[in-house]
Amino acid sequence: MLEAVAGWVPGLPVRNEELPAEWGVDDAWVRTRTGIAGRHRAGPGVSTGDLAYEAARLLLPGVADGGDDNRGDDRAGPGVGTGARVGAGTGVGAVVSTGVGAGAEEGSLAADASASGAAVDAVVLATATPDHPCPGTAPALAARLGLGPVPAFDIGAVCSGFVYGLAVCRGLVGSGLYDRVLLVGADVYSTLLDPRDRASGVVFGDGAGAALIGVGGPGDPGELLAFDLGSDGAGYDLITVAGGGARDRARARAADGAPAREDTYFRMRGRAVYQHAVERMTASCRSLLTTVGWDPAEVDHFVPHQANARILRAVAQRVGIGERRCVTHLDRVGNTGAASIPLALADAAVRGRFRTGDRVLLTAFGGGLTWGTAALRWPAVDMRAAVNPGADGVSPGADGVPPEAGGMRPGAGDVPPEAGGAPPPQLSNHRIPEGRKRA
């Protein structure tokens, strides 16, 4: 079952008006095409592991700022965090926390898991921007959180990573192997963006979201009901960072002389990605709704990967879910990759949008190509909010969102003509069936 969710974005928003002048864009141009008003960018020296740590410690009371992370002088810097937490194993809602926190203090010690009051048996990190090609970032995150020698590993499903991670964590808990797993989706896409590429530059932001997955029974609030996952490697080149991997190195080694290395920037073929994203997420949602026996009208909240407003609206329309039931957060943070769904969940939770037992449908699409959909019941959460202003003096507003972030709702004119039309063909997916022991 889903026990808790939290999110963290670094620094202050980069508004559309602050984007590079050489891109030749203004606020209206960006909002009309993407639905995005601002995005957050990590500062110099701040990596995926830093943001993952900040999001995770919101769910682990007692974990200190910083931790022993072996990063030298790097700091996470100021950022905005939101979280909604359910009391572990008790069914009693704990305080929802939201606030702005200062960066990690160098040399401080991370608390032991037993002191945090939320023992974690394993850590799963979904990211497309790991701190290093080798080793994975999850083990370092677990050590920094003071979780001891727990198993920890990364998942590389790009923007589908959080949904894939939920499925993996449900399997780990449902099998009886572990009682509680920490899942984090975190990406620092700003480290991969070509400064000349305005198409990607206006869309992507940095952020991290975290969740605790624990043991639960059938019908319990927070129950993870079922999943629908899929991939299509024939489209691997639609979303890529071509350089830096084994393929790139092998080609360089095989060639004569010293050839130029492959492109190390993030590249995306936008029109083709749009079409695949809409078709794959639509088909996946329809398939899973059939599996769990929900009519689209029975879905209380639809939380798609926050790619851009056009994709979100097109998928919702095709699935048959009205705009009022769609949870959006990208207007304030942009596309944050694997962090986008948990960030949207945490934001909606602190706004009091969810009620215990609500039917929630998550769906995502990412590089690979990969896609996935999850159906769950929202857990019981005490919606009391605690605001913790940080050193930079920025405090969230009454709804838990910093006043600088702003907000908007895309209008009907944001949907391109290709969003409509006939239903997409049914695509093959792998469904994870319901097990006897539930997570």
GROMACS .gro file of N, CA and C in nm, residues 228 232 275-287 318 371 420-429:
model
   81
  228ASP      N    1  -0.028  -0.180  -1.540
  228ASP     CA    2  -0.018  -0.214  -1.681
  228ASP      C    3   0.111  -0.149  -1.731
  232ASP      N    4   0.858  -0.045  -2.602
  232ASP     CA    5   0.877  -0.064  -2.746
  232ASP      C    6   1.017  -0.014  -2.781
  275GLN      N    7   0.286   1.175  -3.044
  275GLN     CA    8   0.193   1.075  -3.095
  275GLN      C    9   0.203   0.945  -3.017
  276HIS      N   10   0.325   0.898  -2.993
  276HIS     CA   11   0.343   0.775  -2.916
  276HIS      C   12   0.291   0.791  -2.774
  277ALA      N   13   0.324   0.903  -2.711
  277ALA     CA   14   0.283   0.923  -2.572
  277ALA      C   15   0.132   0.919  -2.557
  278VAL      N   16   0.061   0.988  -2.644
  278VAL     CA   17  -0.085   0.991  -2.635
  278VAL      C   18  -0.143   0.852  -2.660
  279GLU      N   19  -0.096   0.784  -2.763
  279GLU     CA   20  -0.150   0.653  -2.796
  279GLU      C   21  -0.117   0.549  -2.688
  280ARG      N   22   0.007   0.548  -2.642
  280ARG     CA   23   0.047   0.445  -2.546
  280ARG      C   24  -0.020   0.465  -2.410
  281MET      N   25  -0.022   0.588  -2.361
  281MET     CA   26  -0.085   0.611  -2.231
  281MET      C   27  -0.236   0.588  -2.238
  282THR      N   28  -0.298   0.629  -2.348
  282THR     CA   29  -0.441   0.607  -2.363
  282THR      C   30  -0.474   0.458  -2.361
  283ALA      N   31  -0.402   0.380  -2.441
  283ALA     CA   32  -0.426   0.236  -2.447
  283ALA      C   33  -0.399   0.169  -2.313
  284SER      N   34  -0.292   0.211  -2.246
  284SER     CA   35  -0.258   0.153  -2.117
  284SER      C   36  -0.365   0.182  -2.013
  285CYS      N   37  -0.415   0.306  -2.012
  285CYS     CA   38  -0.522   0.341  -1.917
  285CYS      C   39  -0.647   0.260  -1.943
  286ARG      N   40  -0.685   0.249  -2.069
  286ARG     CA   41  -0.805   0.172  -2.101
  286ARG      C   42  -0.790   0.027  -2.058
  287SER      N   43  -0.674  -0.029  -2.083
  287SER     CA   44  -0.650  -0.168  -2.046
  287SER      C   45  -0.660  -0.188  -1.895
  318ARG      N   46  -0.925   1.130  -2.444
  318ARG     CA   47  -0.943   1.000  -2.509
  318ARG      C   48  -0.987   0.893  -2.410
  371TRP      N   49   0.618   0.278  -2.098
  371TRP     CA   50   0.496   0.340  -2.047
  371TRP      C   51   0.438   0.250  -1.938
  420GLY      N   52  -0.726   1.467  -3.131
  420GLY     CA   53  -0.853   1.398  -3.145
  420GLY      C   54  -0.842   1.280  -3.239
  421GLY      N   55  -0.955   1.244  -3.300
  421GLY     CA   56  -0.953   1.137  -3.397
  421GLY      C   57  -0.994   1.004  -3.338
  422ALA      N   58  -0.972   0.899  -3.416
  422ALA     CA   59  -1.015   0.765  -3.375
  422ALA      C   60  -0.930   0.714  -3.260
  423PRO      N   61  -0.985   0.621  -3.180
  423PRO     CA   62  -0.907   0.564  -3.071
  423PRO      C   63  -0.782   0.495  -3.124
  424PRO      N   64  -0.673   0.498  -3.047
  424PRO     CA   65  -0.549   0.436  -3.094
  424PRO      C   66  -0.563   0.285  -3.095
  425PRO      N   67  -0.481   0.215  -3.171
  425PRO     CA   68  -0.488   0.069  -3.173
  425PRO      C   69  -0.448   0.013  -3.037
  426GLN      N   70  -0.500  -0.106  -3.006
  426GLN     CA   71  -0.463  -0.170  -2.881
  426GLN      C   72  -0.319  -0.219  -2.892
  427LEU      N   73  -0.237  -0.184  -2.796
  427LEU     CA   74  -0.095  -0.215  -2.799
  427LEU      C   75  -0.065  -0.319  -2.693
  428SER      N   76   0.030  -0.404  -2.720
  428SER     CA   77   0.061  -0.510  -2.624
  428SER      C   78   0.130  -0.453  -2.502
  429ASN      N   79   0.083  -0.491  -2.385
  429ASN     CA   80   0.139  -0.449  -2.258
  429ASN      C   81   0.154  -0.571  -2.169
   0.00000   0.00000   0.00000
